[in-house]
Coordinates of C-alpha atoms in Angstrom, one line a residue:
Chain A
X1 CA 9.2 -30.6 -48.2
X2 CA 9.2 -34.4 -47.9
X3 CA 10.1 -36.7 -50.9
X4 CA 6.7 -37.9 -50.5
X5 CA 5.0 -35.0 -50.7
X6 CA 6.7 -34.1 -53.9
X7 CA 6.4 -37.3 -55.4
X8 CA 2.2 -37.1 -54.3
X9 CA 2.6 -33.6 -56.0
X10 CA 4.2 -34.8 -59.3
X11 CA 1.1 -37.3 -59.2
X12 CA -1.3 -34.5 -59.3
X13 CA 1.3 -32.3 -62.0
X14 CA 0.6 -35.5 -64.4
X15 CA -3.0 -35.8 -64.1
X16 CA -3.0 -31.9 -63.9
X17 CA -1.5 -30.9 -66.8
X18 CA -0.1 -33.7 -68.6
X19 CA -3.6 -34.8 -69.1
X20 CA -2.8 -38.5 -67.7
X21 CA -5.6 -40.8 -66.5
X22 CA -5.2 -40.4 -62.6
X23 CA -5.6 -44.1 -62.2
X24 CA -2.2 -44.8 -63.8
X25 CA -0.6 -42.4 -61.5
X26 CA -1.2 -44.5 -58.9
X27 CA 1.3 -47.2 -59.8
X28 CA 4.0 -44.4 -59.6
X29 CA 6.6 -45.5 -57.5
X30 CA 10.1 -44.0 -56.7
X31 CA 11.3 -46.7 -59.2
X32 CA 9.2 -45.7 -61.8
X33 CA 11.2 -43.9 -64.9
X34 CA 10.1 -40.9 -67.5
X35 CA 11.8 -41.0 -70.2
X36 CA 10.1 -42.6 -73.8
X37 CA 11.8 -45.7 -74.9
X38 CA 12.7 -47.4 -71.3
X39 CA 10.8 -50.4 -70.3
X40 CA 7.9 -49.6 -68.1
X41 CA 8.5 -45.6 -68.0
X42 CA 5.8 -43.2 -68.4
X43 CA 6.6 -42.6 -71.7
X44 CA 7.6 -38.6 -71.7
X45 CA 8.8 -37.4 -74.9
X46 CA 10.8 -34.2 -75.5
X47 CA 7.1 -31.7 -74.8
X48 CA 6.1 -33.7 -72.0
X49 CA 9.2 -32.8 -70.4
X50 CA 9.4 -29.0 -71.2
X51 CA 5.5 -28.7 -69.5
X52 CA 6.8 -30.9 -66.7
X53 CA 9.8 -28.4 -65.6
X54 CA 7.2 -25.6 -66.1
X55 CA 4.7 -27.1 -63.9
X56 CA 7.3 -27.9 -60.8
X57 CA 8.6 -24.5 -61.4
X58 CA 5.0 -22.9 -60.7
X59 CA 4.3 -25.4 -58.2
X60 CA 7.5 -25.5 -56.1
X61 CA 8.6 -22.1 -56.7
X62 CA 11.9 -22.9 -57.7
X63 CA 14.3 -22.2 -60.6
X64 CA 15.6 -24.9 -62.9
X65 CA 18.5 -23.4 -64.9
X66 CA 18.4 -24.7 -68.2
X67 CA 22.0 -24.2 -69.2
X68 CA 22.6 -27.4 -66.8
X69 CA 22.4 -31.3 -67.8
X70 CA 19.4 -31.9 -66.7
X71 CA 18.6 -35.4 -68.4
X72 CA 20.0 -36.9 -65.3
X73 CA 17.3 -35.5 -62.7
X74 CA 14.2 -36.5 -65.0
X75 CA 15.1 -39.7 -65.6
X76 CA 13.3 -41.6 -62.4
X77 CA 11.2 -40.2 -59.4
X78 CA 14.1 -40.9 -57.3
X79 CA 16.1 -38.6 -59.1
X80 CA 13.6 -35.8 -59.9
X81 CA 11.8 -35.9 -56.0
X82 CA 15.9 -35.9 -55.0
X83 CA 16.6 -32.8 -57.2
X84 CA 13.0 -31.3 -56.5
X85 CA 13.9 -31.2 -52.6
X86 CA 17.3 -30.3 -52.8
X87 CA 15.8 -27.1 -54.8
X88 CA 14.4 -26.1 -51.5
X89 CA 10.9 -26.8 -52.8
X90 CA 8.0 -24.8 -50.9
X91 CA 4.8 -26.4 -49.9
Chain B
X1 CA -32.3 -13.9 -78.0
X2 CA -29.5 -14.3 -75.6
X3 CA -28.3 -12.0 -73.3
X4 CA -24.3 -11.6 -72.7
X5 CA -23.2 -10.6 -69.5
X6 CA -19.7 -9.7 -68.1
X7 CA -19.5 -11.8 -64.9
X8 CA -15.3 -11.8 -64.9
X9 CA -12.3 -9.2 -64.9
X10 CA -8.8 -9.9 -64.9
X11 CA -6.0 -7.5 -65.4
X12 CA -1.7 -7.1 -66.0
X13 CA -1.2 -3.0 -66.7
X14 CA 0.9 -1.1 -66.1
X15 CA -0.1 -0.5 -62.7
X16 CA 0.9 -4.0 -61.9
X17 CA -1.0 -7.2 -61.4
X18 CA -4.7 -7.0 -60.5
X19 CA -8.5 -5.0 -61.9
X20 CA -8.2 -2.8 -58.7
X21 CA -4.8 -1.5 -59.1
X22 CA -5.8 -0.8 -62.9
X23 CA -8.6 0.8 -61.9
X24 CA -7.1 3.0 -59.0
X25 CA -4.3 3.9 -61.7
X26 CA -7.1 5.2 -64.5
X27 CA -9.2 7.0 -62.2
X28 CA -6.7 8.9 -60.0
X29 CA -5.5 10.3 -63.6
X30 CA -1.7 8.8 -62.8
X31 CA 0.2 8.7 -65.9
X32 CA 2.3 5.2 -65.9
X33 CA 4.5 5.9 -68.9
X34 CA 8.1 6.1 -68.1
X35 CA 11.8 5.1 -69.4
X36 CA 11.9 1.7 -70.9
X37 CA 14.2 -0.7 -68.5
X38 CA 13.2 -4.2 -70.7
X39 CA 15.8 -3.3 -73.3
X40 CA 18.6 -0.7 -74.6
X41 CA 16.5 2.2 -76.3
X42 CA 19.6 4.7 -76.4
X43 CA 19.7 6.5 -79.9
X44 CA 15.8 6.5 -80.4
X45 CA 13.6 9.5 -80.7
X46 CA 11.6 8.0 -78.2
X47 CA 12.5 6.0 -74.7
X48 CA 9.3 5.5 -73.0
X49 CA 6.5 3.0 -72.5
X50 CA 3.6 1.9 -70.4
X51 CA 5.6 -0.9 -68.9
X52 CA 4.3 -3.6 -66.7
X53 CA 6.4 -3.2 -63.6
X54 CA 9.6 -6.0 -62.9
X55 CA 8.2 -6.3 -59.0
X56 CA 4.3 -7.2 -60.0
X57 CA 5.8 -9.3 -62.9
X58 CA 8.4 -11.2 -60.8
X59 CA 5.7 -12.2 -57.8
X60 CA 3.4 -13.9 -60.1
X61 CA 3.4 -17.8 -59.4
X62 CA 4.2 -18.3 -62.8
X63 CA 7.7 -19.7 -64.3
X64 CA 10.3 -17.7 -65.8
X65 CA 10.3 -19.5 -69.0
X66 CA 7.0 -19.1 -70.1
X67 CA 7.3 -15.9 -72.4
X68 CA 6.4 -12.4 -70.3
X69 CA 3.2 -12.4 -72.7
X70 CA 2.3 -15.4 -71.6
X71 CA 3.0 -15.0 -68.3
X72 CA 0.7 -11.6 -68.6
X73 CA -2.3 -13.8 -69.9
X74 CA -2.1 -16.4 -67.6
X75 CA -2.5 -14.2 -64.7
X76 CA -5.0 -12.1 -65.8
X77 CA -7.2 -14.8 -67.3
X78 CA -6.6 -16.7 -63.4
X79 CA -8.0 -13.4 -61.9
X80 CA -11.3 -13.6 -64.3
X81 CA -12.2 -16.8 -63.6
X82 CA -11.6 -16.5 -59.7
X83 CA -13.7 -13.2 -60.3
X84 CA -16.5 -15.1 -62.1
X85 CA -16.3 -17.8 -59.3
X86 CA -16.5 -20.2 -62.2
X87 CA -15.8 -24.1 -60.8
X88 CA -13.9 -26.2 -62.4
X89 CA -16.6 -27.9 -63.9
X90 CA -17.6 -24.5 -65.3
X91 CA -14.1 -24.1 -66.9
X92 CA -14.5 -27.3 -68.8
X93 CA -17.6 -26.1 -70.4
X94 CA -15.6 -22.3 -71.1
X95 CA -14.7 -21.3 -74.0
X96 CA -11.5 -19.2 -74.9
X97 CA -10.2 -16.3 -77.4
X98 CA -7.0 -13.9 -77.3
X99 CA -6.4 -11.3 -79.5
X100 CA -2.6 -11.4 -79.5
X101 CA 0.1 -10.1 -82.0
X102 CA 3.3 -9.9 -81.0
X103 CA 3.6 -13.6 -79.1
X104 CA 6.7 -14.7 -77.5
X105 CA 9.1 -12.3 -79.5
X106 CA 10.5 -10.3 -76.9
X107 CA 12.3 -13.8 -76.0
X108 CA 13.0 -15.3 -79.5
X109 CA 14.6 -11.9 -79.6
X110 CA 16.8 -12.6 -77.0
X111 CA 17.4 -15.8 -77.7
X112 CA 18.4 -14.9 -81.5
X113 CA 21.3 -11.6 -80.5
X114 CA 22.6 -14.0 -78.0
X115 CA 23.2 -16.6 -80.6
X116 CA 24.1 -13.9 -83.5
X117 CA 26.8 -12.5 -81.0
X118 CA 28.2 -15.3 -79.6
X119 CA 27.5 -18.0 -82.4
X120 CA 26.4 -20.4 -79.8
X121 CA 22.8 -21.4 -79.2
X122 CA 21.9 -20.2 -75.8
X123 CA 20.6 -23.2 -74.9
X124 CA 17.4 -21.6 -74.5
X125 CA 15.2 -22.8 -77.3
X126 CA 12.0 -23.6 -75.3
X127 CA 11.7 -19.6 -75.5
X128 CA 10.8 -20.6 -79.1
X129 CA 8.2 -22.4 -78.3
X130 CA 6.0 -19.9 -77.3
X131 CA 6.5 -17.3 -80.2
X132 CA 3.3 -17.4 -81.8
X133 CA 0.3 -15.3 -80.9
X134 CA -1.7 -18.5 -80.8
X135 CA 0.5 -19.7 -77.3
X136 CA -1.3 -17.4 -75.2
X137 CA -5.0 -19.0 -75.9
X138 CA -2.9 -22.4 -75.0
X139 CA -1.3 -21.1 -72.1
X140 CA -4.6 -20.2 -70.8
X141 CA -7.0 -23.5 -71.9
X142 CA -4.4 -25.6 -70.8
X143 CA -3.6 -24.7 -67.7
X144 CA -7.4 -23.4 -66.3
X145 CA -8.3 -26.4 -68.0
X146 CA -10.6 -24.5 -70.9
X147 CA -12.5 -27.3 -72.4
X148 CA -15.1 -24.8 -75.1
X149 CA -13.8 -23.5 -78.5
X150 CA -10.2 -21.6 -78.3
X151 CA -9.5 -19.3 -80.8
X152 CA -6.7 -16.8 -81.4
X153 CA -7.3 -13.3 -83.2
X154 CA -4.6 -11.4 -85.2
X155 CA -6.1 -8.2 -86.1
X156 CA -3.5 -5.7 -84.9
X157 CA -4.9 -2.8 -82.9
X158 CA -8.1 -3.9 -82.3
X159 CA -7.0 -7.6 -81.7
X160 CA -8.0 -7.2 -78.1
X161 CA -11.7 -5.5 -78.2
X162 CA -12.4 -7.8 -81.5
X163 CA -11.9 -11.2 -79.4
X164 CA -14.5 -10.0 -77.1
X165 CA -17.2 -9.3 -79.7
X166 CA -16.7 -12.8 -81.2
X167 CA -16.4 -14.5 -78.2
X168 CA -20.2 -12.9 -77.6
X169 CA -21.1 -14.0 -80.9
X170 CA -20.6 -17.6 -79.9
X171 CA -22.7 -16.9 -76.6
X172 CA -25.3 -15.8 -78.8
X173 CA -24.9 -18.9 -81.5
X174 CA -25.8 -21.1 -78.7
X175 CA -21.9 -22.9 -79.4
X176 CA -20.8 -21.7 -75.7
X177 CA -22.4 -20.6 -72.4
X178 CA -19.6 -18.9 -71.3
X179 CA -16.3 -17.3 -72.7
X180 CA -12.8 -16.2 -71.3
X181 CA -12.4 -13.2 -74.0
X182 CA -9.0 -10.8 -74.1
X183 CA -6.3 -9.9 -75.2
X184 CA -2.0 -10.3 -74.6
X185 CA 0.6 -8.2 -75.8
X186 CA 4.5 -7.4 -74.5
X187 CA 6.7 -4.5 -75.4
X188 CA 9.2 -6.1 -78.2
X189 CA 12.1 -4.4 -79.9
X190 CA 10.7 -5.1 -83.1
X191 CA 7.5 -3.4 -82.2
X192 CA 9.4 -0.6 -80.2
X193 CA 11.7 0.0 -83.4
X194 CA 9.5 -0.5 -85.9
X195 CA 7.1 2.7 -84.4
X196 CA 10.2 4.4 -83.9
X197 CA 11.0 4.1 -87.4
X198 CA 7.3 5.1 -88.8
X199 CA 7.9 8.2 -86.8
X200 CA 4.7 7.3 -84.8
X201 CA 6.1 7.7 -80.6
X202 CA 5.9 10.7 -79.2
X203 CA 9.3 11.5 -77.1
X204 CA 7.0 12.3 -73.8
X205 CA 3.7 10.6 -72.5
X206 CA 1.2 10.5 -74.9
X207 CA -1.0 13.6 -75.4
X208 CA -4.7 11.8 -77.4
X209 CA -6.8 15.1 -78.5
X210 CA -4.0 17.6 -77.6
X211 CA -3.3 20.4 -80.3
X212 CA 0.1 19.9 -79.9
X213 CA 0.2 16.0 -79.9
X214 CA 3.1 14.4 -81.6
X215 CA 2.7 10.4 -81.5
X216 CA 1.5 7.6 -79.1
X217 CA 2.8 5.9 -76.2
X218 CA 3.3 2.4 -76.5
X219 CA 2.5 -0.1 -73.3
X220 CA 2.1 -3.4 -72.5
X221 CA -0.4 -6.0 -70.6
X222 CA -3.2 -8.3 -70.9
X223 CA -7.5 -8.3 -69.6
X224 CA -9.6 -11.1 -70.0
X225 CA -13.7 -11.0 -69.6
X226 CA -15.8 -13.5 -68.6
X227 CA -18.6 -13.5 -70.8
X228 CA -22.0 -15.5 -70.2
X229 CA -25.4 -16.3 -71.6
X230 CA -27.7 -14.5 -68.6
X231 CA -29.7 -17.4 -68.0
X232 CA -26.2 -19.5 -67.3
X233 CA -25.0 -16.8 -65.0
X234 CA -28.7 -16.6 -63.3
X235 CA -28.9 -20.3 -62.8
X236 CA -25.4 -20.2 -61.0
X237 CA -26.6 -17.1 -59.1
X238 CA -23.6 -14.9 -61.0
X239 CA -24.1 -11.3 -60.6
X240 CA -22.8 -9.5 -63.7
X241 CA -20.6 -6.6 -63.8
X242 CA -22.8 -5.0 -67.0
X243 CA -24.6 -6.2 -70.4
X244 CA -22.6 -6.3 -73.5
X245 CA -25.4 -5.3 -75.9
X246 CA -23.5 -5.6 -79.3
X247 CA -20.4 -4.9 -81.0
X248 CA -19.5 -3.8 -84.8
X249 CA -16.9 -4.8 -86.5
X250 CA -15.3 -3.3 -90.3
X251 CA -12.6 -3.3 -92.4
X252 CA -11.9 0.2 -94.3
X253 CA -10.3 -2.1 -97.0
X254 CA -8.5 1.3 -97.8
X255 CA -4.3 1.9 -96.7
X256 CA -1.8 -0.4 -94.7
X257 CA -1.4 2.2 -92.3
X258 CA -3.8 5.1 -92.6
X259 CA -7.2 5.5 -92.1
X260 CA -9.8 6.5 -94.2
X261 CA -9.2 9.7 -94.5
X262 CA -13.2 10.2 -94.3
X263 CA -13.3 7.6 -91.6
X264 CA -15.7 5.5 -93.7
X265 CA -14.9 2.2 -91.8
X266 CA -14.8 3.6 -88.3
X267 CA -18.4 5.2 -89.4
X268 CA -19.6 1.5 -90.0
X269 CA -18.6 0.0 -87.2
X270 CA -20.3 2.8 -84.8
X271 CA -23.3 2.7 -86.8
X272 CA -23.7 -1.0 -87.2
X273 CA -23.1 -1.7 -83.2
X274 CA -25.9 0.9 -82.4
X275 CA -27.6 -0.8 -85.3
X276 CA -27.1 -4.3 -83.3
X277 CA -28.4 -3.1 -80.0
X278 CA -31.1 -1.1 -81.2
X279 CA -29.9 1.8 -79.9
X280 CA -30.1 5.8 -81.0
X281 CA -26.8 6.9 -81.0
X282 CA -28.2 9.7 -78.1
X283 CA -28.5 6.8 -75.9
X284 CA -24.6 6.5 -75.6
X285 CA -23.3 8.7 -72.9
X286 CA -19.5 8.2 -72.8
X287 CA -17.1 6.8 -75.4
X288 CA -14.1 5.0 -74.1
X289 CA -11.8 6.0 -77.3
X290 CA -8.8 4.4 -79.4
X291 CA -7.4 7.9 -79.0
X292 CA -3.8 6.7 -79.4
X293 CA -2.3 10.4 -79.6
X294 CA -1.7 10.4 -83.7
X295 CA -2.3 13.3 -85.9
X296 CA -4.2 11.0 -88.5
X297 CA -6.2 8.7 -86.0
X298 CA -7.4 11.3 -83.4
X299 CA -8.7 13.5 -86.0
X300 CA -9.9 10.3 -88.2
X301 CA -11.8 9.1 -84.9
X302 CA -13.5 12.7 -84.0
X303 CA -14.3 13.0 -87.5
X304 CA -16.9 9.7 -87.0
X305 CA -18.1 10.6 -83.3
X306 CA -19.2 14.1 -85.0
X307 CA -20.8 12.7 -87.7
X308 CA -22.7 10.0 -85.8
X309 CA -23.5 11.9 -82.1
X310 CA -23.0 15.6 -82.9
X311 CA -20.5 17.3 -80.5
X312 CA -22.7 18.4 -78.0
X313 CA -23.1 16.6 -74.9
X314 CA -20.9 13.0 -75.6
X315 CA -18.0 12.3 -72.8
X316 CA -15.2 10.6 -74.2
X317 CA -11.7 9.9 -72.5
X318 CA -8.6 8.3 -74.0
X319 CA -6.6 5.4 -71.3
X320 CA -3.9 5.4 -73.3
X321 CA -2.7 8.7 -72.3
X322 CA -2.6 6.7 -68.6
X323 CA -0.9 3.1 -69.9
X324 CA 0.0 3.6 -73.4
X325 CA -0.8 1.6 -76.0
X326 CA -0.9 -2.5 -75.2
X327 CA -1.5 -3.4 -78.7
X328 CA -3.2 -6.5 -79.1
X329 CA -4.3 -6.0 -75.5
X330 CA -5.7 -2.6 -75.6
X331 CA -9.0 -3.5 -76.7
X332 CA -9.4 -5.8 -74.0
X333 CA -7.8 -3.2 -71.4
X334 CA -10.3 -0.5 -72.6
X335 CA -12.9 -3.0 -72.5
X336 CA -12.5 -3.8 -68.6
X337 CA -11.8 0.1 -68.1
X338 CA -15.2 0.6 -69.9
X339 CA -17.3 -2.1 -67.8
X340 CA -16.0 -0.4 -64.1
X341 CA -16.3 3.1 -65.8
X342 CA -20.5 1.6 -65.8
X343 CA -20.4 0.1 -62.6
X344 CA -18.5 3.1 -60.3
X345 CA -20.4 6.0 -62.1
X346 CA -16.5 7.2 -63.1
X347 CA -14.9 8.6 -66.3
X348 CA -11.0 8.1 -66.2
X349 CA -9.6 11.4 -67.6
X350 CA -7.4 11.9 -70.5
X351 CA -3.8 12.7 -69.2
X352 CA -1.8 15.0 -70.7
X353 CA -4.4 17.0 -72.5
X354 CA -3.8 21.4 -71.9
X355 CA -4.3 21.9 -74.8
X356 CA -7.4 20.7 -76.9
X357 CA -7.4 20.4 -80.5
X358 CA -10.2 22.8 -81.9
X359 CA -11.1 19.9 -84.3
X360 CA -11.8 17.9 -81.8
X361 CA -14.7 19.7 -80.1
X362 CA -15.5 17.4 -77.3
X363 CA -15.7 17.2 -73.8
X364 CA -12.1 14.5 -73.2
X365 CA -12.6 14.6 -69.5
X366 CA -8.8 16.2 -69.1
X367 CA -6.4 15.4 -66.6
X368 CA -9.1 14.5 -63.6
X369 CA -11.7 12.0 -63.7
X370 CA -15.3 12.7 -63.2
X371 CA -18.3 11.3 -61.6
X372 CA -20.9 10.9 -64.4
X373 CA -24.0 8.1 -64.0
X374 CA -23.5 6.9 -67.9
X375 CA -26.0 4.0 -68.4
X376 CA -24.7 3.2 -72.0
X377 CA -20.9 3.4 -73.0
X378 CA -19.2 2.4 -76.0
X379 CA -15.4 1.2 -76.3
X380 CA -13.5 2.0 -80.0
X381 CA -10.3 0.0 -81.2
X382 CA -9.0 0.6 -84.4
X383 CA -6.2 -1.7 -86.3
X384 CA -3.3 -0.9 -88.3
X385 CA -5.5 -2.0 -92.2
X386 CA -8.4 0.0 -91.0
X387 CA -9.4 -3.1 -88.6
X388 CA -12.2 -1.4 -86.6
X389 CA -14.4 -2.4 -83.9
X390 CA -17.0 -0.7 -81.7
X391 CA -18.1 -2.3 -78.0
X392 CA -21.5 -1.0 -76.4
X393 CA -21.6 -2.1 -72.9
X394 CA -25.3 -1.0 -71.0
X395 CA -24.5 -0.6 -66.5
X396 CA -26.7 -3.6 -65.1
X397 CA -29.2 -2.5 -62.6

């Protein structure tokens, strides 16, 4: 799968089942950040981010292990479309 | 008044994922109650279980860290609402209630030995999250988008059949059109010890209305109804599965484990749900039992059929002699099993029964099933507390 693809898919995953307004998704580039606290993120708190890694989990079909840093990968859209596809993420 | 209609089925048993496995599985009388592989059970009187299998579990789109309860309800409630051909715009209007009980323990379990053995945290916590009963009804609203009232219901046994009479009750307030209803229960080591230590499992499959019966069978799983107003399932050109034409619920208010001993509460609850839809108890030709394989409940349970519809002529059949007992899913298991038993013109049989109790002098449909055109059928689930509750379902035609 494309980074694009999974970035357009992460779009839908936050209007989906984060609940956000799908307008604001739209500014979502690979630049944009997740984490609460960081100028101009989304704004994810500790939740957000355990119903994120559910949701690409059901909607890739891939495993993330949780015994692994993962604050890393979910800190941008770079990093999480990077770690996403390198997951071998299904359409 | 309104009508309620089942328009949805959705089902995890132990036949694996899916209402026609389930169904295939009841009717062909094929007993799915085996050796526990979830946990260690070495040392304890008895090893078996109706247990979802690992393959069914393990294709379902749905992630490994959501608890296996969860897991369980999610897919079920998907197949209900893809059954009911409900839109999303439908969804948001849905309502939704669970009957659950034992939550996410199986993994706080886990996640607690782990710790206690290594005196590390197994860096596993969101397991936690997901303990409660009350994360299945989330699970479900959340991620089928579930916009109408979402309640959970604790009431043990009967947890499962008890969500599906209130979810009616709110069809018939006028509060929703339509209602996911079920139930969700996994096998846990708490729940698998803690009958082992009442003495309550019986060492082989479950024997309901046997003379020589010597426990129950416990299982695991989850069923979710759709239930509808008619006139909202009319106007979407719905065709419903069958009419649920009442329910009645009571509390025996009596022992924390036994039931009345003249089955007082269990009386109530038949009588008031024939009560509800008007019915003379000759109207009902087939009771879908609790018939959990107990001395104390299957003689408690045939004490009330007597007394309310003689012995003569009333079919009755026990699933959990097939699945075990799901617990806080059963209801909603027997419930499903009781709608298709309407709609194919089939009793499921009662497995495992050569030997019938004399004081149980009815016809239990042993070991095959049988074609029988029952317009009427009720479904009985009885709770640990005397928590009992009666489901009359009328075949729609």
């Amino acid at each position: 799968m494309e980074r694009k693809e999974v970035l357009d898919a992460l779009r839908a995953i936050l209007v989906t089942r984060l609940k956000f307004d799908p307008a604001r998704t739209a500014d979502i580039t690979m630049e944009t950040t997740l984490p609460k606290g960081l100028e101009g993120s989304l704004g994810l708190d500790s939740l957000d981010f355990i119903e994120l890694s559910i949701a690409i989990e059901e909607r890739f079909g891939i495993v993330i292990d949780e015994s692994e840093d993962l604050a890393p990968h979910f800190q941008s859209m770079d990093a999480l479309t990077r770690f996403i596809s390198l997951k071998g993420a299904g359409p | 008044m309104s009508r309620v209609v089942v328009t949805g089925l959705g089902v995890v048993s132990p036949y694996g994922v899916g209402v026609r496995p389930f169904w295939e599985g009841l009717s062909s009388g094929r007993c799915a109650i085996r050796p526990i592989t979830l946990f260690e059970t070495g040392g304890f009187r008895s090893r078996i279980a109706g247990e979802v299998p690992a393959p069914a579990l393990d294709a379902l789109a749905a992630s490994r860290r959501r608890s296996r309860a969860d897991r369980f309800g999610l897919a079920a409630a998907r197949e209900a609402v893809v059954d009911a051909g409900l839109s999303r715009a439908e969804q948001a209007m849905a309502g939704v209630i669970v009957g659950g009980v034992g939550g996410g323990m199986l993994e706080a379990e886990t996640w607690y030995w782990e710790m206690a053995r290594s005196g590390e945290d197994p860096r596993r916590r969101p397991a936690l999250r997901s303990i409660l009963p009350s994360s299945h009804a989330e699970v479900v609203a959340h991620c089928l988008g579930l916009g109408g009232p979402k309640e959970t219901v604790v009431m043990a046994c009967s947890s499962g059949a008890a969500s599906v009479a209130l979810a009616a009750d709110l069809i018939v307030d006028g509060i929703a059109p339509l209602m996911l209803a079920g139930g969700v229960d996994a096998l846990t080591r708490i729940c698998f010890m803690g009958f082992n230590a009442l003495k309550l499992l019986d060492p082989d499959p479950c024997r309901p209305f046997d003379r020589d019966r010597r426990g129950m069978s416990l299982g695991e799983g989850a069923a979710f109804i759709v239930l509808e107003d008619w006139e909202h399932a009319r106007g979407r050109g719905a065709r419903p599965y069958a009419e649920l034409l009442s329910s009645g619920l009571s509390t025996d208010a009596f022992h924390v484990t036994s039931p009345h001993p003249g089955a007082d509460g269990v009386i109530r609850a038949i009588t008031d749900s024939l009560a509800r839809a008007g019915l003379p108890a000759g109207d009902v030709g087939y009771v879908n039992a609790h018939g959990t394989g107990t001395a104390q409940n299957d003689r408690t349970e045939a004490l009330a059929l007597g007394k309310v519809f003689g012995t003569a002529g009333l079919l009755m059949s026990a699933n959990k002699s097939l699945i075990g007992h799901a617990m806080a899913a059963a209801g909603a298991l027997e419930a499903v099993a009781t709608v298709l038993t309407l709609r194919h013109g089939v009793i499921p049989p009662t497995a495992n029964l050569d030997h019938p109790d004399p004081e149980i002098p009815f016809d239990c449909v042993p070991h095959t099933a049988r074609p029988a055109s029952v317009r009427v059928a009720m479904s009985n689930s009885f709770g640990f507390g005397g928590q009992n509750v009666s489901l009359i379902f009328r075949r729609w035609e």
